[in-house]
Amino acid sequence: MKNYNNDNTARRYLAHVSQIGTTQFHLRNPYIVAWWSMAFPGFGHLLLSKYLRGMALFLWEMVINLNAHINVGIVYSFLGEFDKAKEVLDTRWLMLYLPTYFFGIWDSYRTTIDMNKVTLLAKRENHRINSFVISPLEINYLDRRKPFTAMVWSFLMPGMGQLYLHRIVTASFILIWMIVITYFSHLAEGMNYIFMGELGQATVVFDKEWLLFLPSIYGFAMYDAYSNAVENNKLYIWDQRNYLKSAYQKYKLEIKRSRLTK
């Protein structure tokens, strides 16, 4: 029987299906990736499946931000209390923040452009990929998913949309940090007071320094789940089309001209 799977003979592949997820090349807008790196360092690289670099920048952001009290300064700036914002910021940590912050934006933009070039070359080579993986721990395969469903699950709990798409690395990373941020921000306690109508008590309970991380986490989880569901569906259609062509379209269709047309 003919083998239609990845045989490691191509120079470039569009995707790789493994136990922990489906990693793929596809065209991205470098400005959008750079914007996510601007919103939260590391998110742009996670969009590109550059997990180690993205996680390193994410952890750097958490450590420097909390020690420099950047989020507290942002809260005071929103309230118009600029003097308090200046007092709360720790300049010793703040000076370490800016160079790496701008590096994350620049590097994600540069990497996106390079990966777009690789995507075009891989599409021209059009080599088959492995579409099914089974192991004692996990099963992963290409299939169609609903982008809206993935986004809704990420809205209900960041990381669930990634689990729906079998993006185990991103899902685990988001879920772990969602638990940490929820705990230190006292989100559950504050929401409990809000449901009871005690808004004043809720504002006292919330830790604003940790709470300000949540909008970025929620927004990224929803965007990542939706966009990856769309691209996974495109990859599934491309793989099915190539398989059907190679397996069943074996002969060229020859149409003989009629005598009347001679």
Coordinates of C-alpha atoms in Angstrom, one line a residue, residues 133-221:
V133 CA -0.6 10.6 15.6
I134 CA -1.5 7.9 18.2
S135 CA 0.5 7.2 21.4
P136 CA -0.1 5.7 24.9
L137 CA -0.6 9.3 26.2
E138 CA -2.5 11.2 23.5
I139 CA -4.2 11.0 20.1
N140 CA -4.0 13.9 17.7
Y141 CA -5.3 14.2 14.1
L142 CA -6.3 16.9 11.6
D143 CA -10.0 17.7 11.8
R144 CA -12.3 20.6 11.3
R145 CA -13.2 22.7 14.3
K146 CA -15.6 25.6 14.9
P147 CA -13.7 28.9 15.4
F148 CA -16.6 30.5 17.3
T149 CA -16.8 27.5 19.7
A150 CA -13.1 27.8 20.4
M151 CA -13.4 31.5 21.1
V152 CA -16.4 31.0 23.4
W153 CA -14.6 28.4 25.5
S154 CA -11.6 30.7 25.8
F155 CA -14.0 33.4 27.0
L156 CA -15.5 31.2 29.6
M157 CA -12.0 30.0 30.8
P158 CA -8.8 31.0 29.0
G159 CA -7.0 27.9 27.8
M160 CA -10.2 25.8 27.2
G161 CA -10.3 26.9 23.6
Q162 CA -6.7 25.8 23.1
L163 CA -7.6 22.4 24.6
Y164 CA -10.5 22.1 22.2
L165 CA -7.9 22.6 19.4
H166 CA -5.4 20.2 21.0
R167 CA -2.8 23.0 21.6
I168 CA -1.6 21.4 24.8
V169 CA 1.5 23.6 25.4
T170 CA -0.4 26.9 25.0
A171 CA -3.4 25.6 26.9
S172 CA -1.4 24.4 29.9
F173 CA 0.6 27.6 30.0
I174 CA -2.4 29.8 29.9
L175 CA -4.4 27.7 32.4
I176 CA -1.6 27.7 35.0
W177 CA -1.1 31.4 34.8
M178 CA -4.8 32.0 34.8
I179 CA -5.0 30.2 38.1
V180 CA -2.1 32.1 39.6
I181 CA -3.4 35.5 38.5
T182 CA -7.0 34.7 39.6
Y183 CA -5.7 33.7 43.1
F184 CA -3.4 36.8 43.7
S185 CA -5.9 39.2 42.2
H186 CA -8.7 37.9 44.5
L187 CA -11.0 37.7 41.4
A188 CA -13.3 35.1 42.8
E189 CA -13.8 37.0 46.1
G190 CA -14.4 40.2 44.3
M191 CA -16.9 38.7 41.8
N192 CA -18.8 37.2 44.8
Y193 CA -19.2 40.6 46.3
I194 CA -20.3 42.0 42.9
F195 CA -23.0 39.3 42.6
M196 CA -24.3 40.2 46.1
G197 CA -24.4 43.9 45.1
E198 CA -21.6 45.0 47.4
L199 CA -19.5 46.9 44.8
G200 CA -17.6 49.0 47.3
Q201 CA -16.4 45.9 49.1
A202 CA -15.4 44.3 45.8
T203 CA -13.2 47.3 44.9
V204 CA -11.4 46.9 48.2
V205 CA -10.9 43.2 47.8
F206 CA -9.5 43.3 44.3
D207 CA -5.7 43.5 43.9
K208 CA -5.4 45.9 41.0
E209 CA -1.8 45.1 40.3
W210 CA -2.6 41.5 39.5
L211 CA -6.1 42.2 38.1
L212 CA -4.7 44.3 35.3
F213 CA -3.1 41.2 33.8
L214 CA -6.5 39.6 33.1
P215 CA -7.7 41.7 30.1
S216 CA -4.6 40.7 28.1
I217 CA -4.9 37.1 29.1
Y218 CA -8.6 36.9 28.1
G219 CA -8.1 38.8 24.8
F220 CA -5.1 36.7 23.7
A221 CA -6.7 33.4 24.6

